[in-house]
Coordinates of C-alpha atoms and ligand atoms in Angstrom, one line a residue:
X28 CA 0.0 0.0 0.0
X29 CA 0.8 3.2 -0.3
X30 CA 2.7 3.0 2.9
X31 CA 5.0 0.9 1.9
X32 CA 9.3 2.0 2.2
X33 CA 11.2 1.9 -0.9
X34 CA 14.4 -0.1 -0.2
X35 CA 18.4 0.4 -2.5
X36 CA 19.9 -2.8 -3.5
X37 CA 23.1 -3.1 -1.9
X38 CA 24.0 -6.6 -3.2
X39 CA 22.9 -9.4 -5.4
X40 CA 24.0 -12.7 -5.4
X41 CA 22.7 -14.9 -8.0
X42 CA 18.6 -14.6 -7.4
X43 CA 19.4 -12.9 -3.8
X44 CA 19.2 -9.6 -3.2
X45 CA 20.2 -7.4 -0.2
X46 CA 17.8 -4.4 0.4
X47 CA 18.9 -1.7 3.0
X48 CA 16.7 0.4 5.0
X49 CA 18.2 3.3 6.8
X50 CA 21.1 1.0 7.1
X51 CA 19.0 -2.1 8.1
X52 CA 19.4 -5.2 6.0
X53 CA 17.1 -7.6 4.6
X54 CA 16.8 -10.4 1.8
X55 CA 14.6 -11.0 -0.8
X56 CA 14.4 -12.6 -4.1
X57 CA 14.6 -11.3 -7.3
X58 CA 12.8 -12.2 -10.5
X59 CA 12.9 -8.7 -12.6
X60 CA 15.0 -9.2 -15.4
X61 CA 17.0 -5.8 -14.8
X62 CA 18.0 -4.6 -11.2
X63 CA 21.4 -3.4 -10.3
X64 CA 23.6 -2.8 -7.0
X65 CA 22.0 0.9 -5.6
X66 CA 18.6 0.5 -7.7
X67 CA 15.9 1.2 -5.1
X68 CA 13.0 -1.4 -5.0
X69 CA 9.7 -2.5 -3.3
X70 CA 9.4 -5.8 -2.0
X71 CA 7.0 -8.1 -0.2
X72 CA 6.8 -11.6 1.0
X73 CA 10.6 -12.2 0.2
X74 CA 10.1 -11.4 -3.7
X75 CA 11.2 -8.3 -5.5
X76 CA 7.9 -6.7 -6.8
X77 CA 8.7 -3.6 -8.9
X78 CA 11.2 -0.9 -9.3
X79 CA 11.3 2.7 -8.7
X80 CA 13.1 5.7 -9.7
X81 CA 16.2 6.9 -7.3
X82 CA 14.2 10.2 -7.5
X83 CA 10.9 8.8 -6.4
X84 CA 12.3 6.7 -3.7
X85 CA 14.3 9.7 -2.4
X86 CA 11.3 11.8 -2.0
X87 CA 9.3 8.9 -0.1
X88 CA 12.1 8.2 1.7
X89 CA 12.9 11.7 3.1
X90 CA 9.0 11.2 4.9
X91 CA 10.2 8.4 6.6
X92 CA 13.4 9.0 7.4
X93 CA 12.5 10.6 10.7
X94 CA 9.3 8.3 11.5
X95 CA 11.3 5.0 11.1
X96 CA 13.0 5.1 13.9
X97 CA 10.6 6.8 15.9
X98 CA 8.1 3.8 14.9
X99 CA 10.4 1.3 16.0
X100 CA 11.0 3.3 19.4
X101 CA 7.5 3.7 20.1
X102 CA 7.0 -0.7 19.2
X103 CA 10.0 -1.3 21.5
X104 CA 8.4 0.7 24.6
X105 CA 5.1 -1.2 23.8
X106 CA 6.9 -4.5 23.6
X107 CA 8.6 -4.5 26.6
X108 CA 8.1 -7.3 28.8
X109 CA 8.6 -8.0 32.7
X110 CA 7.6 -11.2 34.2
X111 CA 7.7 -10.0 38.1
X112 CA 4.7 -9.6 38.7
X113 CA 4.2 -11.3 42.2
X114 CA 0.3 -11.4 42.0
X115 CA 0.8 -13.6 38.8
X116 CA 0.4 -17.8 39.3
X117 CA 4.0 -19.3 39.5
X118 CA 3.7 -21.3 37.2
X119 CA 2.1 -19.2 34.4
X120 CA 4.9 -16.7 35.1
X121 CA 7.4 -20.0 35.0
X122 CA 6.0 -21.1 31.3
X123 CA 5.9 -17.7 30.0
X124 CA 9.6 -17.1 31.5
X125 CA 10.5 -20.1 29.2
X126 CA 8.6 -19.3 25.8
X127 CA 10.5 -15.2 26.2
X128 CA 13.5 -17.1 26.4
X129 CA 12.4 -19.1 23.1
X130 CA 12.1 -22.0 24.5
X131 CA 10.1 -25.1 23.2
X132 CA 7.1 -25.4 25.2
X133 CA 5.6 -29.1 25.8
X134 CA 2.4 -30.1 24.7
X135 CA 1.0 -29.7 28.2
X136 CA 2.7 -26.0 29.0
X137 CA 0.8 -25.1 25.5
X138 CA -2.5 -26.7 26.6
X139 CA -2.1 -25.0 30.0
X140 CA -1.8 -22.0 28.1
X141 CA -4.6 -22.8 25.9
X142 CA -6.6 -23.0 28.8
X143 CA -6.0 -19.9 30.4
X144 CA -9.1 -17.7 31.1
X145 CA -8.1 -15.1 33.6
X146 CA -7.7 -11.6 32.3
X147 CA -4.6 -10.6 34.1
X148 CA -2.9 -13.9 32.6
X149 CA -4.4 -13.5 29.2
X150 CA -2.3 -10.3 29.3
X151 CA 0.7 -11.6 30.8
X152 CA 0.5 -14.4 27.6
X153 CA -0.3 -11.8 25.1
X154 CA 2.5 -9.3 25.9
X155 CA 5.0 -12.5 25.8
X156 CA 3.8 -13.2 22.2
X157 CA 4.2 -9.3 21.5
X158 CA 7.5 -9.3 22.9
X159 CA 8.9 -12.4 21.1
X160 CA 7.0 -10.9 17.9
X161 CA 9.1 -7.8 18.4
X162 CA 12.1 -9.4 19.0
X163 CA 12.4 -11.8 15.8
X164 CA 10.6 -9.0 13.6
X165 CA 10.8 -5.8 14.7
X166 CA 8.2 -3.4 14.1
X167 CA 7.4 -5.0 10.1
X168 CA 3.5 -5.1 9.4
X169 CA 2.9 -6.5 5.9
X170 CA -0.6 -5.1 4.4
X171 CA -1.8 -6.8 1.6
X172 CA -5.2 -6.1 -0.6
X173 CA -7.5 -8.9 -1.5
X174 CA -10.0 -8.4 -3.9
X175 CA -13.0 -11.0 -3.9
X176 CA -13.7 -12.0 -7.7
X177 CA -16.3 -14.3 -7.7
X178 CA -19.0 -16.1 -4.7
X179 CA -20.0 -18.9 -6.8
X180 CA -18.8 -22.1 -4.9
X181 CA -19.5 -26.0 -6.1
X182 CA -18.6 -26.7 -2.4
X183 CA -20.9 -27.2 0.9
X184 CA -18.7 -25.8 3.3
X185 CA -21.8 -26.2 6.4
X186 CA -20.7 -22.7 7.8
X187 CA -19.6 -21.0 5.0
X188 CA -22.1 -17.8 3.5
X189 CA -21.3 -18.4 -0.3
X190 CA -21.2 -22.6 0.0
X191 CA -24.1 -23.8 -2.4
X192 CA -26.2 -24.2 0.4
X193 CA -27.1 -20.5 -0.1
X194 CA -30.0 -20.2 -2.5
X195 CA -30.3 -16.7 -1.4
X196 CA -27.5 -15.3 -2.1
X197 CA -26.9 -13.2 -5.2
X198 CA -24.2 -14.5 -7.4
X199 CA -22.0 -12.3 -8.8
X200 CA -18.3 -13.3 -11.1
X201 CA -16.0 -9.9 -11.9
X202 CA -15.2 -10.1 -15.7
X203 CA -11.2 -9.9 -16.6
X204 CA -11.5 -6.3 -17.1
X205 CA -12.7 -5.6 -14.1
X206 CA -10.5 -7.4 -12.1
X207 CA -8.0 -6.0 -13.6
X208 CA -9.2 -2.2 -12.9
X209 CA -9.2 -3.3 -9.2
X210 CA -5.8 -4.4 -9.2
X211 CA -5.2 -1.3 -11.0
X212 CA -7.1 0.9 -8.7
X213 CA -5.0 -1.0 -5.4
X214 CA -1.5 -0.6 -7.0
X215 CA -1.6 2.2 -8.9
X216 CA -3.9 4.4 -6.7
X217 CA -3.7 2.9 -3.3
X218 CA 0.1 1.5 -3.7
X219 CA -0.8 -1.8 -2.6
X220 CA 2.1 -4.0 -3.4
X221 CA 0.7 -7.3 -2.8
X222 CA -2.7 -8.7 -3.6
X223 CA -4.7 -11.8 -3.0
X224 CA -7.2 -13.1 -5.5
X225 CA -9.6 -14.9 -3.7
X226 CA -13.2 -16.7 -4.9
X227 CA -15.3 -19.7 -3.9
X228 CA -14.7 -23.0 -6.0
X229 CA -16.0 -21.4 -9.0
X230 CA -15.7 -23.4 -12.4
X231 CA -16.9 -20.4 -14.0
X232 CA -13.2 -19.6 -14.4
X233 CA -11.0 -22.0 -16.1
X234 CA -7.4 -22.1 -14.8
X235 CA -6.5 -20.9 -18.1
X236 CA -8.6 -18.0 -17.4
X237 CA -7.3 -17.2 -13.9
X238 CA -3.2 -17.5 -15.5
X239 CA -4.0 -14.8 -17.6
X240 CA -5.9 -12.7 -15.6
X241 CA -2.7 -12.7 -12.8
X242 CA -0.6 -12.7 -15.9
X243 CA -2.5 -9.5 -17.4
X244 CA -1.9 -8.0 -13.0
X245 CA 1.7 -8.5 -13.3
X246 CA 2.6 -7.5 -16.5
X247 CA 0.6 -3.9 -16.1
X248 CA 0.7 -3.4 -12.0
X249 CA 3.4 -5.2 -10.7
X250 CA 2.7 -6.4 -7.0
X251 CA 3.3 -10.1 -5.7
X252 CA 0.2 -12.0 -6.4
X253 CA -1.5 -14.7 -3.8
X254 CA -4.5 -16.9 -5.4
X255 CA -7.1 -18.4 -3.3
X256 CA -9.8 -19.9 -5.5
X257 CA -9.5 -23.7 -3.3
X258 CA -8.4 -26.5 -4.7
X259 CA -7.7 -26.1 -8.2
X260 CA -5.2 -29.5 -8.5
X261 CA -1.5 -29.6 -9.3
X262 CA -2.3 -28.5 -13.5
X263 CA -3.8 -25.4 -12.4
X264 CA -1.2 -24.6 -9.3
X265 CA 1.1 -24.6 -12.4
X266 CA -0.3 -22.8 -14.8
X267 CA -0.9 -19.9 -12.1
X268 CA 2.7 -19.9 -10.8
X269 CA 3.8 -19.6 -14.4
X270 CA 1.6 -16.7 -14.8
X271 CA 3.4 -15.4 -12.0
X272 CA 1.0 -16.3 -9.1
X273 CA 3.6 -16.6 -6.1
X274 CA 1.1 -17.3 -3.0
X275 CA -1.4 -19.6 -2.1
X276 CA -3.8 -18.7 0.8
X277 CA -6.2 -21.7 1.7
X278 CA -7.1 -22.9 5.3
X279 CA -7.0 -26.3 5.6
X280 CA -9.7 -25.0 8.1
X281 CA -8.9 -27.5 11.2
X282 CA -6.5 -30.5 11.3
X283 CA -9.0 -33.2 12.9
X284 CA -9.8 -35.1 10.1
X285 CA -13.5 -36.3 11.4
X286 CA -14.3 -32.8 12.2
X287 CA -12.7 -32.1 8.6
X288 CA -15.4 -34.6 7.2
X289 CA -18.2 -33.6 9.4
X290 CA -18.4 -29.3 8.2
X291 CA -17.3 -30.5 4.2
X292 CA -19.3 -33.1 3.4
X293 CA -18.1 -34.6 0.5
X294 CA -14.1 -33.3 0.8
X295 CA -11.3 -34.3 2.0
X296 CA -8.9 -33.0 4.4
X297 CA -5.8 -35.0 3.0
X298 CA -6.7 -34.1 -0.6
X299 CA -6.6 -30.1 0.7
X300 CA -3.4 -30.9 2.2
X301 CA -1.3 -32.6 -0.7
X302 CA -2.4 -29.3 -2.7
X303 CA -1.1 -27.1 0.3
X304 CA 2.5 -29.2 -0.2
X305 CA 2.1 -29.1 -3.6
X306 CA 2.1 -25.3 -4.0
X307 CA 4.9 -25.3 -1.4
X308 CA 7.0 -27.4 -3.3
X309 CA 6.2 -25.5 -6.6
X310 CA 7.9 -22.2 -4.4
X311 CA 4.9 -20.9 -3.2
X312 CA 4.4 -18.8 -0.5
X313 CA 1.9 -20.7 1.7
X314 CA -0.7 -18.7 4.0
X315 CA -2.5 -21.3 6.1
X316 CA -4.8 -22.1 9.3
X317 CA -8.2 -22.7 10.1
X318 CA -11.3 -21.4 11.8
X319 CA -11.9 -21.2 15.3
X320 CA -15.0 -22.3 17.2
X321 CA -15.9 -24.9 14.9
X322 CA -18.8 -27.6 16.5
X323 CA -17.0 -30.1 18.8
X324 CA -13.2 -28.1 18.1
X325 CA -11.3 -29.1 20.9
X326 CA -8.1 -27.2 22.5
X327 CA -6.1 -30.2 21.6
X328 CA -7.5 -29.7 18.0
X329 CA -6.9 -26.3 17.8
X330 CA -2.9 -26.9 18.7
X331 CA -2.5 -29.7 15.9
X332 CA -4.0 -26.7 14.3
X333 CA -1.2 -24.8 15.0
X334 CA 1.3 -27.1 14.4
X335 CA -0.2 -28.2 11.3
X336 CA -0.1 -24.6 9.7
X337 CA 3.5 -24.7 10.8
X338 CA 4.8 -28.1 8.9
X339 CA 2.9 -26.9 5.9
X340 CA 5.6 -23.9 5.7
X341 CA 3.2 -21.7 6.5
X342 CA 4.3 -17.7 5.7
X343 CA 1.7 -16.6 7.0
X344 CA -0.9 -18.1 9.9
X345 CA -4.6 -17.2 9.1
X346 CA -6.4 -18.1 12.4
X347 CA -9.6 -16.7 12.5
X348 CA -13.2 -17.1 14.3
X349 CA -16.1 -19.4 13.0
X350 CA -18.9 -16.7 12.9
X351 CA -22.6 -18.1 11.7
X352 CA -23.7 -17.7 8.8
X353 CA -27.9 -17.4 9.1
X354 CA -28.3 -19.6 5.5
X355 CA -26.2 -22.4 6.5
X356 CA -26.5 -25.5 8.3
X357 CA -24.3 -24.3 11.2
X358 CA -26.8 -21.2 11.5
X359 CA -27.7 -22.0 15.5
X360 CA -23.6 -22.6 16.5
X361 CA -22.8 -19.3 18.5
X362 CA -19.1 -17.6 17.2
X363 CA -15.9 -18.0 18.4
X364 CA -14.9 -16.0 21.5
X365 CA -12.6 -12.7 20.4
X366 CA -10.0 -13.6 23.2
X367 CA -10.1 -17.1 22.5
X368 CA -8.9 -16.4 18.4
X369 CA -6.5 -14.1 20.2
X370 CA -5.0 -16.4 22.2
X371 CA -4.5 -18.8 19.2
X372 CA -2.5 -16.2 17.5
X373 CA -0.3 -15.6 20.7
X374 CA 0.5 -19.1 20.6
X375 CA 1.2 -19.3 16.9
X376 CA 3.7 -16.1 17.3
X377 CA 5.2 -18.3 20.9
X378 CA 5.4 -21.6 18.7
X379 CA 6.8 -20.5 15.2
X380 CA 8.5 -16.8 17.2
X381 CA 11.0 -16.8 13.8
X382 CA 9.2 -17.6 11.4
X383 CA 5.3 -16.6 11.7
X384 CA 4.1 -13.7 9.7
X385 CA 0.3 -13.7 11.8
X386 CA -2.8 -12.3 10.3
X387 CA -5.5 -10.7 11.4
X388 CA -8.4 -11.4 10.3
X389 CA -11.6 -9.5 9.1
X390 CA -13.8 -11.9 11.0
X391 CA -12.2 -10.5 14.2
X392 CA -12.4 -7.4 13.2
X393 CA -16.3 -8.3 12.8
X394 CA -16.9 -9.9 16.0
X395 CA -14.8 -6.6 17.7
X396 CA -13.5 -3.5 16.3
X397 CA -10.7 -4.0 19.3
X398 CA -9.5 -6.7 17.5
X399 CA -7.0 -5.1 15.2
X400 CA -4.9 -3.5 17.7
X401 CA -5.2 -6.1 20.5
X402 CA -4.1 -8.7 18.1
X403 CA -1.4 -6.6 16.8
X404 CA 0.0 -6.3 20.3
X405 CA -0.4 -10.2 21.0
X406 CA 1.4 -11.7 18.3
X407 CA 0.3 -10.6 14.9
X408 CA 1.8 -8.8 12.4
X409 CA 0.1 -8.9 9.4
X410 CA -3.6 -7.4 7.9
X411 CA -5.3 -7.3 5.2
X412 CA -7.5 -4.7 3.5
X413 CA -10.5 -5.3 1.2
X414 CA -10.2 -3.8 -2.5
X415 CA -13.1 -5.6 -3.7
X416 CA -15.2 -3.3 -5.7
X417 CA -17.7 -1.8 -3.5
X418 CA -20.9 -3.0 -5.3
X419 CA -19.9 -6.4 -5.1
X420 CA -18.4 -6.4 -1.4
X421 CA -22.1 -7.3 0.1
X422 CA -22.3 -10.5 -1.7
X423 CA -19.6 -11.7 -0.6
X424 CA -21.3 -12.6 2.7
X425 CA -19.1 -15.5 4.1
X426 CA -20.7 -14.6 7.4
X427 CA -23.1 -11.2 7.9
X428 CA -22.2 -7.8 8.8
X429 CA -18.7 -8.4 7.8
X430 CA -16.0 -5.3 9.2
X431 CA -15.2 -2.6 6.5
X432 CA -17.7 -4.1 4.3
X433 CA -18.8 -0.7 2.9
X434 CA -15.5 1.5 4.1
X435 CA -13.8 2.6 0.9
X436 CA -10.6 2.0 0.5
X437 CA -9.1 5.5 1.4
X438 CA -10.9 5.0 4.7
X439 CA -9.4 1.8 5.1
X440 CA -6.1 2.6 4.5
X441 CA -6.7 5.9 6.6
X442 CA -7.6 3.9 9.6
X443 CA -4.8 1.4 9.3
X444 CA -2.4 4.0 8.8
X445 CA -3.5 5.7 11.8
X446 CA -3.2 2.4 13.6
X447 CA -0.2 0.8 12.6
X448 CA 1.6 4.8 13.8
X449 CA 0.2 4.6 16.9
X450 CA 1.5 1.0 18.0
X451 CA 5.2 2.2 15.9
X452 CA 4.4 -0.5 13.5
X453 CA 6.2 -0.4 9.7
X454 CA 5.6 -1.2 6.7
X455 CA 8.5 -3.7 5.4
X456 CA 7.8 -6.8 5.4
X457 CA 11.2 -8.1 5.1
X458 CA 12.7 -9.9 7.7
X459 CA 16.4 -8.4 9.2
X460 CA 19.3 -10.4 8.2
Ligands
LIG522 N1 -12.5 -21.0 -2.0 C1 -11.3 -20.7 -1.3 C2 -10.9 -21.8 -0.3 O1 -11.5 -22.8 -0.3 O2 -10.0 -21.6 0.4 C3 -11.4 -19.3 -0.6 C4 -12.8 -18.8 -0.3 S1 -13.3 -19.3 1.3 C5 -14.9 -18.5 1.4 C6 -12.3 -18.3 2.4 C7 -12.4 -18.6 3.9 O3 -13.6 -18.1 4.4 C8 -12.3 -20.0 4.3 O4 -11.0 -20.5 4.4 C9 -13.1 -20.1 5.6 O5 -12.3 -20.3 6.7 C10 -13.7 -18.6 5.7 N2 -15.1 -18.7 6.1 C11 -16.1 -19.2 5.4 N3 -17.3 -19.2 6.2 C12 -16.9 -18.6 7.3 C13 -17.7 -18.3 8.5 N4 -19.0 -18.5 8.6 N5 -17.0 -17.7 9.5 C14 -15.7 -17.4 9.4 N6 -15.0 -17.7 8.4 C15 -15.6 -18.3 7.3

């Protein structure tokens, strides 16, 4: 987005480039045929996305050059951690002590802190994520755009708003043109610099189709493109990452395989898997998770959940809550509990503290408008913004009254901004090397 930083190329070794940042360094790929050593760049999710002029990078550059470092002082005071607090249970303070230290936790020590319920330790676990969070990645935020292109869905997903069980829901499919005037609209007018492409199972769109509608993106707005249209089998994973498709965002929505079989009728959890190590062999980014409150989900679920998202390579974690959907099967099963998604993130950030890039999601934004920041200081460090057209936004309807549904995305972006500055959070999505 438009609040992205502008990095110079200080090195490249074969595909590897090294990006500096007022003198921080980071890594990231490159696949544009012509950069050079002191070129200045934009780059997300590890991959060189575009160019930009020395000139145009100076001028953005001189805005930040004071705010970047008052950003990450104002994320380091927030971060700050101190385990003495003699009111706290010994043993929570003992567990948390451990994960700070980075740490493996057992099984049990994650359960136990699965479990917790008590405000003043929910805080105590929530500032340890934010503090580990800070620690292996500073004070990056990655913002990405997803525009929705199409609800149709063959599938029956039982709580999901667009699944076929809807018969009355309007359908709606954006044409190539207009998907491409979105991704216009986010790159060229918002400065988005990566977007997902997301739809329900729709064989309205060939894969053919979809290759050369990310193909017709990055050729005119470069940005690092991440499809989620489900499972469109190896052929189609193939034909999108030669199109230049670099990300793959699907759930494998919760690693219990009855409870798998039970909300998709007719699916299969291992076949949504081998298509999740699939794309990861085939180099693609992999943003993965599941939903939260599902009917019968227990705790030990939810941390094979976890741990799932984390063998599966996952970039990014997308845990977010089950909300219901009123035309679905799972209509009467009451939502997910805000603190309970929030302590799933906490423990993605204390389980995979190097790695993780966590989201947060809109569904948490729906269920509290809290949710954004408390997240952001529990773990995550990722969110991302709705550029879907806004006459097709309402169909769309996953679950009702989703968050920003009619917020343009000036507003959006105006409200993230604000947000992101006031927790010192940044824009670079690069980790320091
Ligand atoms: N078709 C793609 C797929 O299979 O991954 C992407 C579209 S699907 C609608 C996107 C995500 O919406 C799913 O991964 C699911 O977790 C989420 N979702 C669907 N219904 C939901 C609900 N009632 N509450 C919260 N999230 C929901």
């Amino acid at each position: 987005m438009c609040y992205a930083i502008p990095g110079k190329i200080e090195k490249i070794e074969d595909n590897t480039v090294i990006v500096d940042y007022f003198g921080e360094k980071r890594k990231a790929l490159n696949e544009l045929a012509q950069v050079k050593v002191g070129d200045y760049i934009y780059a997300q999710g590890g991959f060189v996305v575009s160019k930009i002029s020395e000139s145009e990078a100076q001028s953005i550059l001189s805005v930040w050059k004071e705010t970047f470092f008052e950003l990450q002082e104002v994320d380091l005071r927030l971060s700050r951690l101190s385990l003495n607090d003699n009111d706290a249970d010994k043993k929570l303070l003992g567990v948390l002590d451990k994960a700070s230290q980075s740490k493996e936790l057992t099984r049990d020590e994650l359960l136990y802190l699965l479990e917790l319920k008590d405000n003043n330790a929910l805080e105590l676990l929530f500032k340890t994520a934010n503090f580990l969070r800070q620690k292996y990645h500073k004070n990056s935020c990655c913002v990405h755009g997803i525009i929705e292109i199409s609800n149709y869905c063959r599938q029956g997903c039982q709580y999901c708003g667009i699944s076929y069980h809807n018969k009355e829901l309007k359908r709606y499919r954006l044409t190539k043109d207009e998907i491409l005037e979105a991704a216009r609209d986010a790159v060229e007018v918002y400065g988005f610099k990566s977007l997902v492409l997301q739809s329900g199972e729709d064989p309205g769109y060939s894969a053919l189709e979809l290759a050369e509608i990310v193909k017709g993106i990055k050729e005119k707005f470069p940005a690092l493109i991440f499809i989620s249209f489900g499972e469109i089998g190896t052929g189609g994973l193939e034909k999108l990452y030669q199109a230049g498709a670099r990300g793959l965002l699907m759930r494998f929505e919760t690693s219990n395989p009855k409870l798998y079989q039970q909300v998709h009728p007719g699916m299969s959890l291992e076949s949504r898997l081998e298509h999740l190590r699939k794309a990861h062999e085939m180099g693609y980014l992999i943003l993965t998770g599941g939903l939260i409150g599902l009917p019968g989900q227990s705790k030990e679920d939810i941390l094979d959940d976890i741990f799932l998202a984390k063998e599966l390579h996952a970039e990014m974690y997308s845990f977010g809550p089950f909300i219901p959907h009123p035309h679905t099967p799972l209509l009467r099963h009451p939502p997910a509990r805000v603190e309970e998604v929030i302590k799933v993130l906490a423990l993605a950030r204390i389980i995979d503290h190097t790695n993780a890039k966590i989201l947060v999601t809109t569904a948490l934004e729906t269920l509290s408008r809290e949710a954004a920041r408390s997240s952001l200081l529990a773990g995550a460090n990722s969110l991302m913004l709705n550029v879907t057209p806004l006459a097709y936004r309402p169909f769309y309807s996953i679950y009702p009254n989703r968050a920003h549904q009619s917020e343009d995305i000036s507003t959006q972006i105006e409200s993230t901004i604000n947000l992101l500055r006031s927790l010192g959070r940044a824009p670079t999505d690069l980790e320091t090397i």
